[in-house]
Structures are given as structure tokens and as C-alpha cells.
mmCIF file of C-alpha atoms and ligand atoms in Angstrom:
data_model
loop_
_atom_site.group_PDB
_atom_site.id
_atom_site.type_symbol
_atom_site.label_atom_id
_atom_site.label_comp_id
_atom_site.label_asym_id
_atom_site.label_seq_id
_atom_site.Cartn_x
_atom_site.Cartn_y
_atom_site.Cartn_z
ATOM 1 C CA MET A 11 0.000 0.000 0.000
ATOM 2 C CA THR A 12 1.223 3.496 -0.785
ATOM 3 C CA ALA A 13 1.487 6.046 2.000
ATOM 4 C CA ALA A 14 -1.392 8.513 2.374
ATOM 5 C CA LEU A 15 -0.418 12.058 1.419
ATOM 6 C CA THR A 16 -1.777 14.869 3.591
ATOM 7 C CA THR A 17 -1.263 18.557 4.290
ATOM 8 C CA ASP A 18 -3.140 18.329 7.604
ATOM 9 C CA PRO A 19 -0.810 18.207 10.630
ATOM 10 C CA ARG A 20 -3.650 16.929 12.866
ATOM 11 C CA GLN A 21 -4.207 13.888 10.674
ATOM 12 C CA ALA A 22 -0.447 13.219 10.730
ATOM 13 C CA ALA A 23 -0.451 13.594 14.529
ATOM 14 C CA LEU A 24 -3.253 11.054 14.850
ATOM 15 C CA THR A 25 -1.315 8.527 12.784
ATOM 16 C CA LEU A 26 1.734 9.062 15.023
ATOM 17 C CA ARG A 27 -0.356 8.553 18.148
ATOM 18 C CA GLN A 28 -1.677 5.285 16.691
ATOM 19 C CA GLY A 29 1.881 3.982 16.281
ATOM 20 C CA GLY A 30 2.169 4.834 12.587
ATOM 21 C CA LEU A 31 5.156 6.106 10.587
ATOM 22 C CA VAL A 32 4.783 9.616 9.216
ATOM 23 C CA ALA A 33 7.300 11.303 6.949
ATOM 24 C CA PHE A 34 7.198 15.080 7.353
ATOM 25 C CA GLY A 35 8.981 18.104 5.971
ATOM 26 C CA THR A 36 11.339 20.162 8.081
ATOM 27 C CA GLU A 37 13.523 23.101 7.050
ATOM 28 C CA THR A 38 16.489 20.686 6.706
ATOM 29 C CA VAL A 39 15.288 17.510 4.918
ATOM 30 C CA TYR A 40 12.191 15.290 5.167
ATOM 31 C CA GLY A 41 12.212 13.118 8.298
ATOM 32 C CA LEU A 42 10.637 9.716 8.886
ATOM 33 C CA GLY A 43 8.876 10.103 12.209
ATOM 34 C CA ALA A 44 7.560 7.853 14.948
ATOM 35 C CA ASN A 45 6.410 8.498 18.520
ATOM 36 C CA ALA A 46 9.787 8.499 20.314
ATOM 37 C CA PHE A 47 8.258 6.738 23.346
ATOM 38 C CA ASP A 48 6.724 3.897 21.264
ATOM 39 C CA VAL A 49 9.507 1.328 20.854
ATOM 40 C CA GLN A 50 7.622 -0.739 18.275
ATOM 41 C CA ALA A 51 6.985 2.278 16.061
ATOM 42 C CA VAL A 52 10.648 3.298 16.386
ATOM 43 C CA ALA A 53 11.697 -0.228 15.403
ATOM 44 C CA ARG A 54 9.623 0.125 12.214
ATOM 45 C CA VAL A 55 11.576 3.297 11.336
ATOM 46 C CA PHE A 56 14.848 1.339 11.335
ATOM 47 C CA GLU A 57 13.209 -1.432 9.319
ATOM 48 C CA ALA A 58 11.684 0.897 6.702
ATOM 49 C CA LYS A 59 15.006 2.698 6.151
ATOM 50 C CA GLY A 60 17.210 -0.364 6.387
ATOM 51 C CA ARG A 61 19.118 1.639 8.997
ATOM 52 C CA PRO A 62 21.500 -0.183 11.348
ATOM 53 C CA THR A 63 20.336 0.034 14.959
ATOM 54 C CA PHE A 64 23.746 1.324 16.105
ATOM 55 C CA ASP A 65 22.871 4.649 14.433
ATOM 56 C CA PRO A 66 20.802 6.768 16.878
ATOM 57 C CA LEU A 67 17.823 8.900 15.839
ATOM 58 C CA ILE A 68 17.272 12.614 16.370
ATOM 59 C CA VAL A 69 14.247 13.422 18.541
ATOM 60 C CA HIS A 70 12.101 16.366 17.404
ATOM 61 C CA VAL A 71 10.269 18.537 19.924
ATOM 62 C CA SER A 72 7.847 21.448 19.587
ATOM 63 C CA SER A 73 8.368 23.157 22.964
ATOM 64 C CA ARG A 74 10.741 23.615 25.890
ATOM 65 C CA GLU A 75 8.349 21.596 28.009
ATOM 66 C CA MET A 76 8.654 18.669 25.594
ATOM 67 C CA LEU A 77 12.437 19.068 25.632
ATOM 68 C CA SER A 78 12.407 18.485 29.373
ATOM 69 C CA GLN A 79 10.599 15.159 28.830
ATOM 70 C CA VAL A 80 13.581 13.985 26.798
ATOM 71 C CA VAL A 81 16.760 15.480 28.283
ATOM 72 C CA ALA A 82 17.914 15.300 31.881
ATOM 73 C CA GLU A 83 19.973 18.469 31.873
ATOM 74 C CA VAL A 84 20.519 21.556 29.704
ATOM 75 C CA PRO A 85 23.969 23.066 30.432
ATOM 76 C CA PRO A 86 24.185 26.896 30.197
ATOM 77 C CA VAL A 87 25.992 26.917 26.830
ATOM 78 C CA ALA A 88 23.339 24.619 25.329
ATOM 79 C CA GLU A 89 20.735 26.979 26.768
ATOM 80 C CA GLN A 90 22.397 29.866 24.914
ATOM 81 C CA LEU A 91 22.378 27.899 21.642
ATOM 82 C CA ILE A 92 18.715 26.988 22.094
ATOM 83 C CA ASN A 93 17.751 30.606 22.755
ATOM 84 C CA GLU A 94 19.658 31.775 19.707
ATOM 85 C CA PHE A 95 18.951 29.053 17.122
ATOM 86 C CA TRP A 96 15.728 27.146 17.952
ATOM 87 C CA PRO A 97 13.566 26.492 16.114
ATOM 88 C CA GLY A 98 16.247 25.848 13.489
ATOM 89 C CA PRO A 99 18.764 23.448 11.913
ATOM 90 C CA LEU A 100 20.713 22.713 15.108
ATOM 91 C CA THR A 101 20.662 19.345 16.913
ATOM 92 C CA LEU A 102 22.031 19.223 20.455
ATOM 93 C CA VAL A 103 23.359 15.993 21.952
ATOM 94 C CA LEU A 104 22.549 16.153 25.666
ATOM 95 C CA PRO A 105 22.193 13.706 28.592
ATOM 96 C CA LYS A 106 18.975 11.736 28.110
ATOM 97 C CA ARG A 107 16.182 10.927 30.539
ATOM 98 C CA ASP A 108 15.882 7.273 31.505
ATOM 99 C CA PHE A 109 12.580 6.675 29.791
ATOM 100 C CA VAL A 110 13.819 7.633 26.321
ATOM 101 C CA PRO A 111 14.048 4.139 24.783
ATOM 102 C CA ASP A 112 17.545 2.739 24.192
ATOM 103 C CA LEU A 113 16.576 1.949 20.611
ATOM 104 C CA VAL A 114 16.214 5.690 19.921
ATOM 105 C CA THR A 115 19.694 6.489 21.231
ATOM 106 C CA ALA A 116 21.423 3.233 20.208
ATOM 107 C CA GLY A 117 22.083 2.554 23.872
ATOM 108 C CA LEU A 118 23.911 5.860 24.420
ATOM 109 C CA PRO A 119 23.372 7.860 27.637
ATOM 110 C CA THR A 120 22.766 10.928 25.442
ATOM 111 C CA VAL A 121 20.033 11.964 23.031
ATOM 112 C CA GLY A 122 20.152 14.131 19.913
ATOM 113 C CA VAL A 123 17.291 16.638 20.013
ATOM 114 C CA ARG A 124 16.089 19.593 17.992
ATOM 115 C CA MET A 125 13.118 21.871 17.305
ATOM 116 C CA PRO A 126 12.478 22.160 13.556
ATOM 117 C CA ALA A 127 11.676 25.549 11.962
ATOM 118 C CA GLN A 128 8.744 24.292 9.896
ATOM 119 C CA PRO A 129 5.284 25.463 10.995
ATOM 120 C CA LEU A 130 3.384 22.326 9.849
ATOM 121 C CA ALA A 131 5.956 20.000 11.438
ATOM 122 C CA LEU A 132 5.734 21.931 14.720
ATOM 123 C CA GLU A 133 1.928 21.795 14.617
ATOM 124 C CA MET A 134 2.080 18.038 14.021
ATOM 125 C CA ILE A 135 4.429 17.405 16.958
ATOM 126 C CA GLU A 136 2.404 19.709 19.194
ATOM 127 C CA ALA A 137 -0.852 17.951 18.263
ATOM 128 C CA ALA A 138 0.705 14.502 18.721
ATOM 129 C CA GLY A 139 1.744 15.614 22.212
ATOM 130 C CA VAL A 140 4.826 13.390 22.124
ATOM 131 C CA PRO A 141 8.397 13.905 20.937
ATOM 132 C CA VAL A 142 8.965 12.502 17.446
ATOM 133 C CA ALA A 143 12.052 10.412 16.653
ATOM 134 C CA ALA A 144 12.982 10.921 13.011
ATOM 135 C CA PRO A 145 15.980 10.182 10.816
ATOM 136 C CA SER A 146 15.979 11.402 7.215
ATOM 137 C CA ALA A 147 13.176 9.785 5.176
ATOM 138 C CA ASN A 148 15.305 7.899 2.667
ATOM 139 C CA PRO A 149 16.708 4.372 2.413
ATOM 140 C CA PHE A 150 19.893 4.226 4.509
ATOM 141 C CA GLY A 151 22.958 5.671 2.794
ATOM 142 C CA ARG A 152 21.025 7.277 -0.047
ATOM 143 C CA VAL A 153 20.454 10.863 -1.173
ATOM 144 C CA SER A 154 18.314 12.730 1.391
ATOM 145 C CA PRO A 155 14.752 13.775 0.420
ATOM 146 C CA THR A 156 13.835 17.454 0.162
ATOM 147 C CA THR A 157 10.273 17.096 -1.216
ATOM 148 C CA ALA A 158 7.265 14.885 -0.370
ATOM 149 C CA GLU A 159 7.607 13.363 -3.835
ATOM 150 C CA HIS A 160 11.181 12.186 -3.107
ATOM 151 C CA VAL A 161 9.842 10.361 -0.034
ATOM 152 C CA ILE A 162 6.975 8.707 -1.906
ATOM 153 C CA GLN A 163 9.398 7.541 -4.623
ATOM 154 C CA SER A 164 11.795 5.783 -2.263
ATOM 155 C CA LEU A 165 9.759 4.788 0.829
ATOM 156 C CA GLY A 166 6.123 5.195 -0.289
ATOM 157 C CA ASP A 167 5.268 1.510 0.125
ATOM 158 C CA ARG A 168 6.907 1.124 3.552
ATOM 159 C CA ILE A 169 5.340 3.944 5.582
ATOM 160 C CA ASP A 170 1.840 5.082 6.567
ATOM 161 C CA MET A 171 1.671 8.768 5.720
ATOM 162 C CA VAL A 172 3.550 11.745 4.295
ATOM 163 C CA LEU A 173 2.838 15.252 5.593
ATOM 164 C CA ASP A 174 3.558 17.441 2.577
ATOM 165 C CA CYS A 175 5.244 20.586 3.893
ATOM 166 C CA GLY A 176 6.527 21.764 0.497
ATOM 167 C CA PRO A 177 10.213 21.854 -0.478
ATOM 168 C CA CYS A 178 12.738 22.119 2.380
ATOM 169 C CA GLU A 179 14.078 25.648 2.803
ATOM 170 C CA VAL A 180 17.571 24.840 4.085
ATOM 171 C CA GLY A 181 18.015 21.535 2.244
ATOM 172 C CA LEU A 182 20.913 20.092 4.312
ATOM 173 C CA GLU A 183 20.679 18.071 7.528
ATOM 174 C CA SER A 184 21.032 19.830 10.875
ATOM 175 C CA THR A 185 24.372 20.744 12.375
ATOM 176 C CA ILE A 186 24.975 18.496 15.390
ATOM 177 C CA VAL A 187 26.643 19.887 18.522
ATOM 178 C CA SER A 188 27.409 17.645 21.469
ATOM 179 C CA HIS A 189 27.565 19.170 24.928
ATOM 180 C CA VAL A 190 27.679 16.664 27.734
ATOM 181 C CA HIS A 191 28.681 17.323 31.352
ATOM 182 C CA GLY A 192 32.163 18.814 31.663
ATOM 183 C CA ASP A 193 33.044 18.423 27.971
ATOM 184 C CA ALA A 194 33.347 21.525 25.815
ATOM 185 C CA PRO A 195 30.717 21.814 23.069
ATOM 186 C CA THR A 196 31.906 19.989 19.928
ATOM 187 C CA VAL A 197 30.526 19.907 16.399
ATOM 188 C CA LEU A 198 29.803 16.267 15.460
ATOM 189 C CA ARG A 199 28.362 16.979 12.028
ATOM 190 C CA LEU A 200 28.434 20.028 9.752
ATOM 191 C CA GLY A 201 25.007 21.038 8.498
ATOM 192 C CA GLY A 202 22.409 23.731 7.891
ATOM 193 C CA LEU A 203 23.611 26.065 10.666
ATOM 194 C CA THR A 204 27.120 27.333 9.935
ATOM 195 C CA VAL A 205 29.989 26.942 12.404
ATOM 196 C CA GLU A 206 30.591 30.683 11.983
ATOM 197 C CA GLU A 207 27.075 31.415 13.323
ATOM 198 C CA ILE A 208 27.582 29.065 16.280
ATOM 199 C CA GLU A 209 30.986 30.556 17.093
ATOM 200 C CA ALA A 210 29.578 34.087 16.961
ATOM 201 C CA THR A 211 27.340 33.060 19.863
ATOM 202 C CA ILE A 212 29.515 30.814 22.050
ATOM 203 C CA GLY A 213 33.095 31.310 20.817
ATOM 204 C CA PRO A 214 35.430 28.771 19.161
ATOM 205 C CA VAL A 215 34.021 25.243 18.837
ATOM 206 C CA PRO A 216 36.121 22.250 17.727
ATOM 207 C CA LEU A 217 34.917 19.931 14.966
ATOM 208 C CA LEU A 218 35.307 16.230 15.665
ATOM 209 C CA THR A 219 37.581 14.817 12.974
ATOM 210 C CA ALA A 220 36.747 11.679 10.995
ATOM 211 C CA GLN A 221 39.510 9.856 12.854
ATOM 212 C CA GLN A 222 38.162 10.888 16.253
ATOM 213 C CA HIS A 223 34.755 9.673 15.125
ATOM 214 C CA GLU A 224 36.181 6.266 14.362
ATOM 215 C CA GLU A 225 38.234 6.055 17.541
ATOM 216 C CA HIS A 226 35.756 7.409 20.064
ATOM 217 C CA LEU A 227 32.294 7.303 18.600
ATOM 218 C CA PRO A 228 32.069 4.309 16.292
ATOM 219 C CA MET A 229 28.382 3.940 16.944
ATOM 220 C CA ALA A 230 27.407 7.549 17.426
ATOM 221 C CA ALA A 231 29.200 8.911 14.389
ATOM 222 C CA PRO A 232 26.521 11.150 12.877
ATOM 223 C CA GLY A 233 26.196 10.633 9.159
ATOM 224 C CA SER A 234 29.900 9.970 9.385
ATOM 225 C CA LEU A 235 30.097 6.747 7.429
ATOM 226 C CA ALA A 236 32.611 7.347 4.666
ATOM 227 C CA ARG A 237 29.984 6.640 2.026
ATOM 228 C CA HIS A 238 26.587 8.243 2.598
ATOM 229 C CA TYR A 239 24.171 10.545 0.742
ATOM 230 C CA ALA A 240 25.154 8.499 -2.304
ATOM 231 C CA PRO A 241 23.882 8.634 -5.872
ATOM 232 C CA ARG A 242 23.925 5.385 -7.879
ATOM 233 C CA LYS A 243 26.418 6.701 -10.417
ATOM 234 C CA PRO A 244 30.148 7.167 -9.812
ATOM 235 C CA LEU A 245 30.824 10.734 -8.687
ATOM 236 C CA THR A 246 34.162 12.561 -8.972
ATOM 237 C CA ILE A 247 34.908 15.814 -7.157
ATOM 238 C CA LEU A 248 36.727 18.587 -9.035
ATOM 239 C CA ARG A 249 38.469 21.659 -7.697
ATOM 240 C CA GLU A 250 36.395 24.841 -7.857
ATOM 241 C CA HIS A 251 37.378 25.925 -11.383
ATOM 242 C CA GLU A 252 38.590 22.626 -12.868
ATOM 243 C CA VAL A 253 37.000 21.732 -16.223
ATOM 244 C CA PRO A 254 35.147 18.382 -16.279
ATOM 245 C CA PRO A 255 36.013 15.992 -19.146
ATOM 246 C CA PRO A 256 33.508 16.705 -21.930
ATOM 247 C CA GLY A 257 31.091 13.974 -23.039
ATOM 248 C CA SER A 258 27.418 13.288 -23.633
ATOM 249 C CA ASP A 259 27.534 10.645 -20.882
ATOM 250 C CA VAL A 260 28.854 13.166 -18.325
ATOM 251 C CA GLY A 261 26.636 14.912 -15.771
ATOM 252 C CA VAL A 262 27.952 18.014 -13.969
ATOM 253 C CA LEU A 263 26.943 19.544 -10.644
ATOM 254 C CA THR A 264 28.256 23.054 -10.205
ATOM 255 C CA LEU A 265 27.640 26.161 -8.129
ATOM 256 C CA MET A 266 27.517 28.754 -10.932
ATOM 257 C CA ALA A 267 27.131 28.728 -14.723
ATOM 258 C CA LEU A 268 29.740 26.894 -16.845
ATOM 259 C CA CYS A 269 30.862 28.420 -20.139
ATOM 260 C CA SER A 270 30.719 25.059 -21.926
ATOM 261 C CA GLU A 271 27.383 23.557 -20.918
ATOM 262 C CA ALA A 272 26.710 22.077 -24.372
ATOM 263 C CA SER A 273 29.695 19.714 -23.990
ATOM 264 C CA PHE A 274 27.916 17.639 -21.314
ATOM 265 C CA GLY A 275 24.909 15.330 -21.175
ATOM 266 C CA ALA A 276 23.371 17.111 -18.171
ATOM 267 C CA VAL A 277 24.319 20.141 -16.093
ATOM 268 C CA GLU A 278 22.856 21.231 -12.752
ATOM 269 C CA ILE A 279 23.658 24.817 -11.762
ATOM 270 C CA LEU A 280 22.866 25.340 -8.096
ATOM 271 C CA SER A 281 22.780 29.144 -7.968
ATOM 272 C CA GLN A 282 23.200 31.677 -10.785
ATOM 273 C CA THR A 283 24.388 34.215 -8.224
ATOM 274 C CA GLY A 284 26.717 31.814 -6.386
ATOM 275 C CA SER A 285 24.579 31.879 -3.219
ATOM 276 C CA LEU A 286 25.539 28.992 -0.921
ATOM 277 C CA THR A 287 22.136 29.231 0.774
ATOM 278 C CA GLU A 288 20.361 28.671 -2.533
ATOM 279 C CA ALA A 289 22.867 25.954 -3.461
ATOM 280 C CA ALA A 290 22.198 24.065 -0.209
ATOM 281 C CA ALA A 291 18.438 24.184 -0.757
ATOM 282 C CA ARG A 292 18.841 22.744 -4.254
ATOM 283 C CA PHE A 293 21.750 20.320 -3.652
ATOM 284 C CA PHE A 294 20.052 16.963 -2.961
ATOM 285 C CA GLY A 295 17.339 17.550 -5.606
ATOM 286 C CA ALA A 296 20.015 18.282 -8.216
ATOM 287 C CA LEU A 297 21.934 15.139 -7.243
ATOM 288 C CA ARG A 298 18.735 13.107 -7.746
ATOM 289 C CA ARG A 299 18.070 14.655 -11.158
ATOM 290 C CA LEU A 300 21.619 13.849 -12.291
ATOM 291 C CA ASP A 301 21.204 10.296 -11.031
ATOM 292 C CA ALA A 302 18.059 9.990 -13.184
ATOM 293 C CA ALA A 303 19.521 11.770 -16.273
ATOM 294 C CA PRO A 304 20.806 9.755 -19.276
ATOM 295 C CA VAL A 305 24.463 10.077 -18.227
ATOM 296 C CA SER A 306 26.748 7.476 -16.663
ATOM 297 C CA ARG A 307 29.400 9.526 -14.799
ATOM 298 C CA LEU A 308 28.961 12.499 -12.514
ATOM 299 C CA TYR A 309 31.409 15.330 -11.784
ATOM 300 C CA ALA A 310 30.863 17.930 -9.095
ATOM 301 C CA HIS A 311 32.763 21.122 -8.342
ATOM 302 C CA SER A 312 33.759 21.538 -4.733
ATOM 303 C CA PHE A 313 32.342 24.559 -2.925
ATOM 304 C CA PRO A 314 34.129 27.519 -1.299
ATOM 305 C CA ASP A 315 35.210 26.189 2.099
ATOM 306 C CA HIS A 316 33.273 28.535 4.391
ATOM 307 C CA GLY A 317 29.732 28.840 5.729
ATOM 308 C CA LEU A 318 27.329 26.354 4.169
ATOM 309 C CA GLY A 319 30.060 25.497 1.630
ATOM 310 C CA ARG A 320 31.763 23.428 4.351
ATOM 311 C CA ALA A 321 28.644 21.307 4.927
ATOM 312 C CA LEU A 322 28.131 20.992 1.157
ATOM 313 C CA ASN A 323 31.736 19.780 0.732
ATOM 314 C CA ASP A 324 31.170 17.273 3.536
ATOM 315 C CA ARG A 325 28.077 15.831 1.782
ATOM 316 C CA LEU A 326 29.878 15.800 -1.562
ATOM 317 C CA THR A 327 32.867 13.920 -0.143
ATOM 318 C CA ARG A 328 30.654 11.195 1.321
ATOM 319 C CA ALA A 329 28.502 10.994 -1.820
ATOM 320 C CA ALA A 330 31.675 10.403 -3.851
ATOM 321 C CA ALA A 331 33.408 7.949 -1.508
ATOM 322 C CA GLY A 332 34.091 4.355 -2.499
ATOM 323 C CA ALA A 333 32.701 2.293 -5.327
ATOM 324 C CA PRO A 334 29.383 3.137 -7.018
ATOM 325 C CA ALA A 335 26.531 2.073 -4.781
ATOM 326 C CA ASN A 336 25.352 -1.447 -4.867
ATOM 327 C CA GLU A 337 21.755 -1.553 -3.655
ATOM 328 C CA SER A 338 22.341 -4.651 -1.549
ATOM 329 C CA ASN A 339 25.075 -3.164 0.629
ATOM 330 C CA LEU A 340 23.393 0.169 1.307
ATOM 331 C CA THR A 341 19.801 -0.633 2.146
HETATM 332 P P1 AMP B 9 19.902 11.465 10.258
HETATM 333 O O1 AMP B 9 18.641 11.826 10.959
HETATM 334 O O2 AMP B 9 19.790 10.260 9.376
HETATM 335 O O3 AMP B 9 20.547 12.642 9.601
HETATM 336 O O4 AMP B 9 20.898 11.002 11.405
HETATM 337 C C1 AMP B 9 21.026 11.743 12.545
HETATM 338 C C2 AMP B 9 22.370 11.615 13.104
HETATM 339 O O5 AMP B 9 22.372 12.123 14.433
HETATM 340 C C3 AMP B 9 22.806 10.166 13.167
HETATM 341 O O6 AMP B 9 23.804 9.868 12.224
HETATM 342 C C4 AMP B 9 23.256 9.978 14.577
HETATM 343 O O7 AMP B 9 24.503 9.346 14.642
HETATM 344 C C5 AMP B 9 23.310 11.379 15.196
HETATM 345 N N1 AMP B 9 22.919 11.294 16.581
HETATM 346 C C6 AMP B 9 21.708 11.109 17.083
HETATM 347 N N2 AMP B 9 21.760 10.967 18.415
HETATM 348 C C7 AMP B 9 23.062 11.042 18.783
HETATM 349 C C8 AMP B 9 23.768 10.936 20.021
HETATM 350 N N3 AMP B 9 23.135 10.683 21.157
HETATM 351 N N4 AMP B 9 25.118 11.061 19.996
HETATM 352 C C9 AMP B 9 25.758 11.308 18.847
HETATM 353 N N5 AMP B 9 25.156 11.401 17.648
HETATM 354 C C10 AMP B 9 23.816 11.281 17.605
HETATM 355 MG MG1 MG B 10 20.293 10.555 6.866
#
């Protein structure tokens, strides 16, 4: 059966309360949601995505009161970040309350939590009256969905409902900041809120390196698998102004216009004005279109390494890593 499509947050909330799976739009990407306190519903999220259970889910809340049902403690610096950036594309990893199921947090004593800046999503969570655990609404390892249609295409027959919230405004997953007990706040994953914005509020924040992820957080590494966000076609990253090899079987993803567009089978220009904000919003959709275009090899220009360009480069690197995807080892 195909998922029901709705624009009514109350209907989506009812489905969540009944233990159903509801994909919903946020400002970052579409999430696949379940009542975070309903272990069976949460188990179905992992099953529908083909997501390994060592990868914890982000819990979405609609109010401070709901936050306090999920986390045991909000340190002062986290408080500052919440005041400044919620609702918005910032996930905080904080000490969890005992009754948050272990399946949600992959057995960790912490929980990733955020308040999305999407009015319909907030209404849905509010009406459901429970926090909503939701990873991105795509098969594990694949390109993230930024429209309701993307969700229907890849998970439509495995979930109950999609709350159509229109295209995602930010278009990249949330930035994840961990802040537990005595530890200084650390960025675990680059995303839709820039490190520059975070640092303007709380001062310098270190970014956990890939190696530190592997050594210290093998099971909590957020979106940190080397290959993730992956198209089906082989993808090569070029330097900012490097010319891709011409060919009708070549697809190109680039920030601004190329002078030689006719030499390629397909070209996706992310922003005529070079805006990284616009590029982020269009990034995953463009990657999907290139994957569907009649070309066999993809080339992508890397982005300027600041602001959202850093998160875009991170997604690009993972999308390009390793051999072309083989359905059986990614879902
Ligand atoms: P997704 O929703 O698919 O973008 O994945 C969310 C990411 O948040 C996952 O890759 C998790 O590893 C990360 N995450 C969620 N909870 C925690 C936590 N308690 N500690 C560290 N990372 C977390
Ligand atoms: Mg994901």
C-alpha cells in the first residue's frame, strides 16, 4: 500500500499517536517520524530505512516543556544555543532521561534533540503531544529527500503517511553539537547552521575529525560513514574551477554557470548568483536529477570552504566515496 499524502498536521499527529510512521517536511530535509516513546513504532523506522540500529535517531520537539521530557539536563551553553537558534537546523546531543528508549539512542546515555523551523511540522508534533524520533526519510545511505515526492518515490510503500510541507528551505541536515557534562561543546556533524554562526554566539568550537569519530564514537558517528548521501552513479569531485572531461555521458553539478554547458549530457547549476544558501536548498534535488539523467558519470565542483560550503563539501565527499553504490550493501 502506498502512504497517504496529507497537508493536515492533525491527521499526521493522529497517525503518530496510533503507532504509525509519518514522513514530514522540516527546514532541513524530510524526516521519517515515529512516537519516540513507542519502541515498536521506532523499530519500524529502522526497518523501513534499512538503517542499522547502532545509528541513533534525532528526537524532534515542539516546545521547551517537551524538551524536558527527553533530556535530563541543559547546560548553560546549550541553553544559549537553544535561545539563539531554535527552532532551526541545530541538533544538540545532551544527557537523556531514563525513559527515552535505548533503541532511539542506540544505547547511548545521550540523546540528539532539535526543534524544527517548519510550521506544519511543529503543529504536528504539538498535536501529537509526544516527541517525534525521526531520521531522514530515505533508504539508509542514499540521497536525502527534500520534497514529499522524493519520499513517496523511495519509501512510499513502507510507511503510513507523508505530511507534505513543500520543499525544504535549508536543504541540508542539521548541524549536530554535542555538549555533555564537563566536555566543551563539539561539532559532530556540519550542516544547515554554519559553524561561523555558532561561534559568533559561544566562541570557538572544535569539529570532531573523521579519525576521532572512528576512535571514540564508532556507533554515534553522525552521518559519518565514509559513504553516505550516495547517488547510484560514480561521482568525482573537481576543484572549484577545474574543467570536467567533456562527453554526452557526463553529468555536472556546479555552483555557478559553466561556459561550456553544451559539452555535457546534463548540467545542474545550483545558484546563478553563487549563493551557498540557494545551493544548499537545491543540492540533494540536483543530485537526484543527475542520477536519473541519461548520463553514466557524474562530476561535481567543490564549494568555497566557508559557511554552508563546508557542509556541502562534507556531503559531496561522502557521496563520492568508495565504489558506485550497490543496492544490496546500502539498504
Ligand atoms: P539522520 O537523521 O539520518 O541525519 O541522522 C542523525 C544523526 O544524528 C545520526 O547519524 C546519529 O549518529 C546522530 N545522533 C543522534 N543521536 C546522537 C547521540 N546521542 N550522539 C551522537 N550522535 C547522535
Ligand atoms: Mg540521513
